[in-house]
C-alpha atoms as an extended CHARMM CRD file, in Angstrom:
* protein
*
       206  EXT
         1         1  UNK       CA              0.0000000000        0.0000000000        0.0000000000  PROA      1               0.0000000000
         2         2  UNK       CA              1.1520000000        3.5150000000       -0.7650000000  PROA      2               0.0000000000
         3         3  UNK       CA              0.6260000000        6.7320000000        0.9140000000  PROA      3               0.0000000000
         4         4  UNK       CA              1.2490000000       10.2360000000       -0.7420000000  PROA      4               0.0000000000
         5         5  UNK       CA              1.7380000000       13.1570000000        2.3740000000  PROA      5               0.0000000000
         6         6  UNK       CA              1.6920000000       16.9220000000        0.7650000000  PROA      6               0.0000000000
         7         7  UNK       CA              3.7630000000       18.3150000000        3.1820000000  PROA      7               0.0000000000
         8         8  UNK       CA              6.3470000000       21.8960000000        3.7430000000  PROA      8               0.0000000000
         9         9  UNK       CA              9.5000000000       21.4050000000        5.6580000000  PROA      9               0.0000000000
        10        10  UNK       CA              8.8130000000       24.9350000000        7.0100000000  PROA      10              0.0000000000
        11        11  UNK       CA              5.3170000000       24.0960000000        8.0280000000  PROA      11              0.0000000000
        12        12  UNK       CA              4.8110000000       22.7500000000       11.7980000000  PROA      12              0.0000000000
        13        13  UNK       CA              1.6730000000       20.8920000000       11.4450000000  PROA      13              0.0000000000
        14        14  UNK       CA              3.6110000000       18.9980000000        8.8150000000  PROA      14              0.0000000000
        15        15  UNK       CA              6.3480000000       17.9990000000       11.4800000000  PROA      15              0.0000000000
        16        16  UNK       CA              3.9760000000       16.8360000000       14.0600000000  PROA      16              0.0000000000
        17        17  UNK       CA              1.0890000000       15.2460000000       11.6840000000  PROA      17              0.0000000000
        18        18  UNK       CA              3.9160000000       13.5430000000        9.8050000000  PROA      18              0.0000000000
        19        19  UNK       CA              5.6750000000       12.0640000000       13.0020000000  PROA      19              0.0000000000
        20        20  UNK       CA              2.5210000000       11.1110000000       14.0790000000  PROA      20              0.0000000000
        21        21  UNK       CA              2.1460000000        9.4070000000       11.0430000000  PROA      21              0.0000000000
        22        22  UNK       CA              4.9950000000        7.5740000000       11.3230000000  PROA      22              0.0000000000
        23        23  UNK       CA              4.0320000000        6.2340000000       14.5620000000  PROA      23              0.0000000000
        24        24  UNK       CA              1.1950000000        5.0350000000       13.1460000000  PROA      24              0.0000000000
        25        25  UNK       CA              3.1910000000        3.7090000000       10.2730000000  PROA      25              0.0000000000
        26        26  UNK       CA              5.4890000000        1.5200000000       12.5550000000  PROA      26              0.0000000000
        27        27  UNK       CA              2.4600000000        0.1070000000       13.8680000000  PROA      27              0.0000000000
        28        28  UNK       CA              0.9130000000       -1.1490000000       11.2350000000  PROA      28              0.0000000000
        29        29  UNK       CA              4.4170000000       -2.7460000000        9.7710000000  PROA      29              0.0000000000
        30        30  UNK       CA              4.3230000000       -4.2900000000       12.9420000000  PROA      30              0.0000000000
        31        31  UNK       CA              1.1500000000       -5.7680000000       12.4940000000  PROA      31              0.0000000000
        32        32  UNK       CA              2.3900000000       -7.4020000000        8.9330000000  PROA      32              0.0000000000
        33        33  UNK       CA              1.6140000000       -4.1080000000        6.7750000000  PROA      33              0.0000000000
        34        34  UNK       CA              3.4780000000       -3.3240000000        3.7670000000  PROA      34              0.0000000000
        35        35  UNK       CA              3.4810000000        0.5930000000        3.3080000000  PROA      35              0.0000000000
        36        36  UNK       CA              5.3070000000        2.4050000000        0.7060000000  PROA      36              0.0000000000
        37        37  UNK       CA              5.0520000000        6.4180000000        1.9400000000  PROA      37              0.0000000000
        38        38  UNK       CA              5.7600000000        8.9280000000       -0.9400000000  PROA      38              0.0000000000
        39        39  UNK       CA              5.6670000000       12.9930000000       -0.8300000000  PROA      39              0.0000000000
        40        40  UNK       CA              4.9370000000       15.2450000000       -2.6130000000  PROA      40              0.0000000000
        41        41  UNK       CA              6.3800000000       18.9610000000       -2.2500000000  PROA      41              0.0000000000
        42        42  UNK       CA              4.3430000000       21.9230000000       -1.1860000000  PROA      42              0.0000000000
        43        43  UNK       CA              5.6810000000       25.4390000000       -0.3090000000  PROA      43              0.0000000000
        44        44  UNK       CA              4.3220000000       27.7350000000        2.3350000000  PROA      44              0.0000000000
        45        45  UNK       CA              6.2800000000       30.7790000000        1.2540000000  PROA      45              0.0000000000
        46        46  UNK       CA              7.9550000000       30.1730000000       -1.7990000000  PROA      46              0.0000000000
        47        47  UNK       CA              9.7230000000       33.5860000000       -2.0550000000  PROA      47              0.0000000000
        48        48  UNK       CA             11.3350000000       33.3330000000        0.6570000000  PROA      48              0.0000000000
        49        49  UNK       CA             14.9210000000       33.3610000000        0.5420000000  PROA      49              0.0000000000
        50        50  UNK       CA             17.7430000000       31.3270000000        0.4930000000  PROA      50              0.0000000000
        51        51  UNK       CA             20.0330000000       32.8700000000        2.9580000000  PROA      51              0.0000000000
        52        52  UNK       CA             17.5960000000       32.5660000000        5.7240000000  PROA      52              0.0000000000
        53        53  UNK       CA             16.1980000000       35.1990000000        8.5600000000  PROA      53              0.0000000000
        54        54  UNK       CA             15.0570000000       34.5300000000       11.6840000000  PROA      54              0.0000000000
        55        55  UNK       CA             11.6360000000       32.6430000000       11.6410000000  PROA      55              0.0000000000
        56        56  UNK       CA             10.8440000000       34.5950000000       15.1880000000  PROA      56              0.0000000000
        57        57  UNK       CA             10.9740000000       37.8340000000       13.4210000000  PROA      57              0.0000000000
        58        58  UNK       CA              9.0880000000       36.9260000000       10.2310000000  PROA      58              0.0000000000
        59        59  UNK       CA              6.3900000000       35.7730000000       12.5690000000  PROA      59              0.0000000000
        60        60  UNK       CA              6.3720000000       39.3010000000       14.6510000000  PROA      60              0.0000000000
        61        61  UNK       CA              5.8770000000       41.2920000000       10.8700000000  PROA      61              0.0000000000
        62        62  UNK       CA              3.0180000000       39.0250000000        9.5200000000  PROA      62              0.0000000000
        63        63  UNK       CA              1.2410000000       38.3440000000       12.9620000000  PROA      63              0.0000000000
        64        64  UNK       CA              1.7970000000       41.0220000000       14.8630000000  PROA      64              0.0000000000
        65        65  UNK       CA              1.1970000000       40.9880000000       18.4090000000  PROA      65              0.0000000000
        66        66  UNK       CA             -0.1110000000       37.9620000000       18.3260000000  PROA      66              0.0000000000
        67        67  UNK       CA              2.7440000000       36.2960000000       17.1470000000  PROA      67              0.0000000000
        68        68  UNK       CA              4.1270000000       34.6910000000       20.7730000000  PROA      68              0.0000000000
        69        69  UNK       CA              0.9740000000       33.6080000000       21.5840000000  PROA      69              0.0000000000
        70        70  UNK       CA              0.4070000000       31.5990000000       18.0560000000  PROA      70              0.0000000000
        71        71  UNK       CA              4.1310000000       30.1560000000       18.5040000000  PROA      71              0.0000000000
        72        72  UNK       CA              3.4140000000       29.5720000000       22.9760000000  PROA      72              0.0000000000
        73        73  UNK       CA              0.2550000000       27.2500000000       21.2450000000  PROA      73              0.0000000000
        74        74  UNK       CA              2.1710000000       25.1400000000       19.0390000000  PROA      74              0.0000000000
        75        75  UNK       CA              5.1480000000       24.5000000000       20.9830000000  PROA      75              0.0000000000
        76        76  UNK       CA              3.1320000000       23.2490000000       23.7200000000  PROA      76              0.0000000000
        77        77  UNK       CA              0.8400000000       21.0540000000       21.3770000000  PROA      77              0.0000000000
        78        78  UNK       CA              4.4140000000       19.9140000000       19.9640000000  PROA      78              0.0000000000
        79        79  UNK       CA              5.6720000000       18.9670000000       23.0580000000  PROA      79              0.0000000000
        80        80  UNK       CA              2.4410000000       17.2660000000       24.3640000000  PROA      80              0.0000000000
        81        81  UNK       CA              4.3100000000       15.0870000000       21.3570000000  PROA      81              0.0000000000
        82        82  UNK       CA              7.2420000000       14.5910000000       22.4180000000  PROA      82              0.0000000000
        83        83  UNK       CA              8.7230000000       17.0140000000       20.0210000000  PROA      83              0.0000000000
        84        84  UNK       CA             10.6890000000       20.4270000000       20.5210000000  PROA      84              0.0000000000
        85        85  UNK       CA             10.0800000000       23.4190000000       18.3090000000  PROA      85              0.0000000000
        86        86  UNK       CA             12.5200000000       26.2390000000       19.3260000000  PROA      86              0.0000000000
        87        87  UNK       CA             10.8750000000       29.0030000000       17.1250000000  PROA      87              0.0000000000
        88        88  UNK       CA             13.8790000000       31.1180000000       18.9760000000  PROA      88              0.0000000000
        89        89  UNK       CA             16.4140000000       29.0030000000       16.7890000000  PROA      89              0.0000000000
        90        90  UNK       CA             14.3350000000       28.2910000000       13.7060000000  PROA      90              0.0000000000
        91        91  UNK       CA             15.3130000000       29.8470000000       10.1340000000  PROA      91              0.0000000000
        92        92  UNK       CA             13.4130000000       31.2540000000        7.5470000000  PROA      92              0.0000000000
        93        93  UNK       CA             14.4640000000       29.6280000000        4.4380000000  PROA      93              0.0000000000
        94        94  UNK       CA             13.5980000000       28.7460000000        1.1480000000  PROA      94              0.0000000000
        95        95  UNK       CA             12.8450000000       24.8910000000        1.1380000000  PROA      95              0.0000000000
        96        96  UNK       CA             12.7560000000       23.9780000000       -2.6560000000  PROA      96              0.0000000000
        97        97  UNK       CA             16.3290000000       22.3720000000       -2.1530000000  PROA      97              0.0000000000
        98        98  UNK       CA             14.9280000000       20.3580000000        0.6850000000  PROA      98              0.0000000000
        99        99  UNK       CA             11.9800000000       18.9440000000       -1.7170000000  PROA      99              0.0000000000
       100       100  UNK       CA             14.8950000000       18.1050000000       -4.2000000000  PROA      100             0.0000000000
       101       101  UNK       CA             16.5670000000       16.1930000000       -1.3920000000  PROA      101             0.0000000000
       102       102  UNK       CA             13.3450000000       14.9050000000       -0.5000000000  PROA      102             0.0000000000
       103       103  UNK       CA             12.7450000000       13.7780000000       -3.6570000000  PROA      103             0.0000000000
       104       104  UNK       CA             16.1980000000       11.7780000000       -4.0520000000  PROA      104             0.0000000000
       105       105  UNK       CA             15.7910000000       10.1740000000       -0.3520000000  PROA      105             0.0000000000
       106       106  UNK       CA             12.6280000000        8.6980000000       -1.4010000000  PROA      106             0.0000000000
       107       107  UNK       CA             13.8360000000        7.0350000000       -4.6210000000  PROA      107             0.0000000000
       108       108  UNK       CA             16.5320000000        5.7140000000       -2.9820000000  PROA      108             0.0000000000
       109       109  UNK       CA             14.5390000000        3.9470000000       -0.1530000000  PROA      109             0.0000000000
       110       110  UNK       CA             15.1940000000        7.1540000000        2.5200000000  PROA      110             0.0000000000
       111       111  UNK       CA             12.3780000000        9.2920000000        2.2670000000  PROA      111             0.0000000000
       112       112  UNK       CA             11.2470000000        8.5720000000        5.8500000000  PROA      112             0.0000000000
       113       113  UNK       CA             13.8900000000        9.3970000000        7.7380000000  PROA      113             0.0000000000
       114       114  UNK       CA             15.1360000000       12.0840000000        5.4580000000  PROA      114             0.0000000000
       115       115  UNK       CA             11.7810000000       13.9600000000        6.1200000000  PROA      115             0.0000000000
       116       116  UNK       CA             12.1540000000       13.4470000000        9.5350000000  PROA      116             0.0000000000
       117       117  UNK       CA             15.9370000000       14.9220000000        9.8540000000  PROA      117             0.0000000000
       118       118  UNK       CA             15.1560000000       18.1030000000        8.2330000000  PROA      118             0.0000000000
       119       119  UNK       CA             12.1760000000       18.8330000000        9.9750000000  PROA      119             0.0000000000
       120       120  UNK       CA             14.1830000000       18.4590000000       13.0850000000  PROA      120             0.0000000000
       121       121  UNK       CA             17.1750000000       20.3020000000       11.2490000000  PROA      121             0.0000000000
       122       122  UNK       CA             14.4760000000       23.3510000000       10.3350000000  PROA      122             0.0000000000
       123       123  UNK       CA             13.0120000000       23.2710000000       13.6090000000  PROA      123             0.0000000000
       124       124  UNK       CA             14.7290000000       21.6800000000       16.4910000000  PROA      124             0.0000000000
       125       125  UNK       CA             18.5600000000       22.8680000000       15.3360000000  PROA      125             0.0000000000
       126       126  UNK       CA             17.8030000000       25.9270000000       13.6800000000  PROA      126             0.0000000000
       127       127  UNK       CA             19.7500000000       25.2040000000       10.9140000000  PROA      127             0.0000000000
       128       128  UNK       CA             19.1990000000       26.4160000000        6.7530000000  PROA      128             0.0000000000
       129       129  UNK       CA             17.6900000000       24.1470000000        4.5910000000  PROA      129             0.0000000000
       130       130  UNK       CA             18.5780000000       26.0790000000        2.0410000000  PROA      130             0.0000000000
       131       131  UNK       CA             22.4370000000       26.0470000000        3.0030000000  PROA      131             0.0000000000
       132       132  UNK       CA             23.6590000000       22.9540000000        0.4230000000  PROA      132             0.0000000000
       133       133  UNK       CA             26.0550000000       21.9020000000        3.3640000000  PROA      133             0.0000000000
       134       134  UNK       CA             23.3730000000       21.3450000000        5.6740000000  PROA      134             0.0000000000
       135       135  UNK       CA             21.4980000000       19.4720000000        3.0210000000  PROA      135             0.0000000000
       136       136  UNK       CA             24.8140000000       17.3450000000        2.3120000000  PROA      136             0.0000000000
       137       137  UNK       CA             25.1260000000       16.2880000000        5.8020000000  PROA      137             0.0000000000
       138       138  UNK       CA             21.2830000000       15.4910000000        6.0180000000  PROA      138             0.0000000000
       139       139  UNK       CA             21.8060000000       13.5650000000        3.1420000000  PROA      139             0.0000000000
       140       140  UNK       CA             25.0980000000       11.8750000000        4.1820000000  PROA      140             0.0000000000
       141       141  UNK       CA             23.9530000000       10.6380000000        7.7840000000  PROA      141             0.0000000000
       142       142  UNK       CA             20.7170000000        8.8930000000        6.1010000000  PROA      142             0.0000000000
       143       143  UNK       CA             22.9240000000        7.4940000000        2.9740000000  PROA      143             0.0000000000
       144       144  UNK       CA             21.3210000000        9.3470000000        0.5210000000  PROA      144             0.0000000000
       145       145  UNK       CA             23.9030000000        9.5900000000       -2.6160000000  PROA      145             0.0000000000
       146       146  UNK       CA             22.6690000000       13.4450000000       -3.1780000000  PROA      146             0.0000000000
       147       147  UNK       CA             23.3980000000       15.5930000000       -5.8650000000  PROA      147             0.0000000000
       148       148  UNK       CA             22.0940000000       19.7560000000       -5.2740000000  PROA      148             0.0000000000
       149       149  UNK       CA             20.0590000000       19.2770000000       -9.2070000000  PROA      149             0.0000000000
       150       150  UNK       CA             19.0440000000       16.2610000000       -8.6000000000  PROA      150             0.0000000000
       151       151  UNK       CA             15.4310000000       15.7680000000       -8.0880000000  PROA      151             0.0000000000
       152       152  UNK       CA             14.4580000000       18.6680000000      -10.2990000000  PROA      152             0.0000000000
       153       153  UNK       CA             11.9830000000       16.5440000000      -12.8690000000  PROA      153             0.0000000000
       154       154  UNK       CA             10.1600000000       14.6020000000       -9.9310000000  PROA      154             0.0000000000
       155       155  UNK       CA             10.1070000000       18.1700000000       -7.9220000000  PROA      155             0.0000000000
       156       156  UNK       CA              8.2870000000       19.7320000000      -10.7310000000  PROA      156             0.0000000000
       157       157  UNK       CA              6.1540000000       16.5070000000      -11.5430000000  PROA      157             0.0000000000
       158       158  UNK       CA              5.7700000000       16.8940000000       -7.7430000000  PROA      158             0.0000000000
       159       159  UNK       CA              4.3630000000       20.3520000000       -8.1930000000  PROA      159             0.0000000000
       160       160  UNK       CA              2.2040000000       19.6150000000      -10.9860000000  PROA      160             0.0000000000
       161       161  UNK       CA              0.5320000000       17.2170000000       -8.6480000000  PROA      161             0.0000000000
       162       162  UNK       CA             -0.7390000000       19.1530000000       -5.7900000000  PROA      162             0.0000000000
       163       163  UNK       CA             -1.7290000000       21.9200000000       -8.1810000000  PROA      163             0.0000000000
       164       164  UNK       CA             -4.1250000000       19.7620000000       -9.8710000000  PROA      164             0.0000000000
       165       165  UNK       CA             -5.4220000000       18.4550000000       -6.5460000000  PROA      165             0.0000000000
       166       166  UNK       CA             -6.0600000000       21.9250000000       -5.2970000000  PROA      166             0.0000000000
       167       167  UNK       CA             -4.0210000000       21.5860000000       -2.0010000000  PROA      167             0.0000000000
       168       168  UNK       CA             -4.5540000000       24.4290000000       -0.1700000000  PROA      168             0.0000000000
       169       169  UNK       CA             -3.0110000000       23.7450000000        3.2220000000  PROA      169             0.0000000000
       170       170  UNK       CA             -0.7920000000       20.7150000000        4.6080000000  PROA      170             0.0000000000
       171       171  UNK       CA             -0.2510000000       17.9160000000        5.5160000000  PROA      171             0.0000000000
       172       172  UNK       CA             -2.7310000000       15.9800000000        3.4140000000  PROA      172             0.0000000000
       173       173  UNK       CA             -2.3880000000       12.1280000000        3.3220000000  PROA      173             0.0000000000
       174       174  UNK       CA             -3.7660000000       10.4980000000        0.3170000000  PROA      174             0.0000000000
       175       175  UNK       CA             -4.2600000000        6.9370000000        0.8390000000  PROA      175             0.0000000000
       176       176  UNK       CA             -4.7200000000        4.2210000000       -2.7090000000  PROA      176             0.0000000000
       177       177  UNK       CA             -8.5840000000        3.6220000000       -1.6980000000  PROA      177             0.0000000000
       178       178  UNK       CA             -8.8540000000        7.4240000000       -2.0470000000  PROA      178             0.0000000000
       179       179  UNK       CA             -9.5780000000        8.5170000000        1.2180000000  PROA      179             0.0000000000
       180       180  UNK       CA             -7.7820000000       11.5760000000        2.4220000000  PROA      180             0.0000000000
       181       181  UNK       CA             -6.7300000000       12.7860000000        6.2840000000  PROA      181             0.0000000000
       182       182  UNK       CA             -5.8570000000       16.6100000000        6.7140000000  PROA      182             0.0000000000
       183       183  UNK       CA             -3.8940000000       17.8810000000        9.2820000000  PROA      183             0.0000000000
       184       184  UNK       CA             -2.1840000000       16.7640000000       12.1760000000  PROA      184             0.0000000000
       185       185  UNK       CA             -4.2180000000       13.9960000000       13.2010000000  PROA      185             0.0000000000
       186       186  UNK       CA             -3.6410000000       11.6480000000       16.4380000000  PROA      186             0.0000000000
       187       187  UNK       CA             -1.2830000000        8.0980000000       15.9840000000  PROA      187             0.0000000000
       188       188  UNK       CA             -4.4940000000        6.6440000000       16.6940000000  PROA      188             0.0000000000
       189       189  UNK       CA             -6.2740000000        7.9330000000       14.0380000000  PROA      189             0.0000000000
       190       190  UNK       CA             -3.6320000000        7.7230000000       11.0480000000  PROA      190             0.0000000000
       191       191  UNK       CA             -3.2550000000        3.7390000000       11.8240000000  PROA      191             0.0000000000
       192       192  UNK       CA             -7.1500000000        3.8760000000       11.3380000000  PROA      192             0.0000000000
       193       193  UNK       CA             -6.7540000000        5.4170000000        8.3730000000  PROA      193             0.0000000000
       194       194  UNK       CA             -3.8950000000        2.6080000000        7.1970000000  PROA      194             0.0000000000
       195       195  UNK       CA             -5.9660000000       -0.3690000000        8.3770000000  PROA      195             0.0000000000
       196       196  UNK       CA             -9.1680000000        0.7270000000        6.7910000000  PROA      196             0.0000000000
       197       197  UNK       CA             -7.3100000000        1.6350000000        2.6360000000  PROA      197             0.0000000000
       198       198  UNK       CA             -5.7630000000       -2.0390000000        3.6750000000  PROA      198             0.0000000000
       199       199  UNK       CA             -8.8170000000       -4.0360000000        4.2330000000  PROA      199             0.0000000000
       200       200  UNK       CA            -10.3860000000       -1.3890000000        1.2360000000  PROA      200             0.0000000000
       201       201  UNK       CA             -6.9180000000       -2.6040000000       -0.9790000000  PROA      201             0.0000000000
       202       202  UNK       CA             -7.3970000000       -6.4910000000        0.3900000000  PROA      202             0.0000000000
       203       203  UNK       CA            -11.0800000000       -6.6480000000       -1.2260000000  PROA      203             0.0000000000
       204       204  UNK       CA            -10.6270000000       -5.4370000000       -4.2040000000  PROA      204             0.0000000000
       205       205  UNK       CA             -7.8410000000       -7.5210000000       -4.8370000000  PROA      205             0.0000000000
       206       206  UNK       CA            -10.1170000000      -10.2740000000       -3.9260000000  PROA      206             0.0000000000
């Protein structure tokens, strides 16, 4: 079974609605599933730029005062995860590289835990993932044989893809019986999700 997530590296309700995917995916292996998980790219602010700002400040000029309080929320739902967001380390970068990487990874058998680096790189470290040496040591430390314009074709098919589905906001998980989950649903309700496109995928194949 394969599962398509329309995610943004620079997007936290991607982070935590994909690691709570994942818990649900290790489930479901465990229980004898075969899942194949595939992504497709997505960009929140795709002007942004390459050398990176602080993602504390950008938040203070779009949302005003209400910026700490929207950041306070998320953390805490984040960490109710088991997951630290340090919005006073994170950078404001451009993550089309990332999606190239991304893209690569996955081909190559790594797209899991290549996803899950750089979301911990963007938001946990506080590092670029726009800087090509942070994106060559992401790659390295998962074995991803990386190359910067690699990727480009399947990025753009990638692309393509979510603009004919209308995406809107992410994460979206498309599953092959053609049910969808948006957001950042529960562990709980993702392996849901996976058992019910299974028994969907079993049937049919029956």
């Amino acid at each position: 079974m394969k599962v398509r997530i329309v995610l943004d590296i620079a997007c936290a309700w991607s982070f935590l609605g994909f690691t709570h995917y994942l818990r649900a995916a290790e489930r479901f292996r465990a229980e004898g599933g075969v899942l194949e998980t595939e992504f497709l790219p997505f960009q929140l602010a795709p002007d942004a730029p390459t050398d990176g700002e602080p993602l504390r400040e950008v938040h203070r000029r779009v949302f005003g005062p209400s910026a700490e309080e929207r950041t306070a929320h998320l953390t805490e739902v984040a960490a109710r995860s088991g997951l630290e967001i340090r919005y006073d380390r994170a950078v404001f970068a451009n993550t089309l590289a990332a999606h190239g990487l991304i893209a690569q990874a996955t081909a190559q058998g790594a797209g899991e835990q290549t996803v899950a680096r750089l979301f911990g790189a963007y938001f946990t470290e506080g590092l670029n993932v726009a800087d090509l040496t942070v994106l060559r040591n992401i790659a390295a430390r998962n074995g991803v044989d990386w190359h910067p314009d690699g990727g480009t074709d399947a990025t753009a098919a990638g692309f393509r893809t979510v603009a004919g589905l209308r995406v809107r906001s992410v994460p979206l998980f498309l599953f092959d019986d053609g049910s969808t989950v948006n957001g950042a649903q529960s562990p709980e309700a993702f392996l849901a999700a996976l058992r019910t496109a299974a028994a969907a995928q079993a049937g049919t194949a029956a």
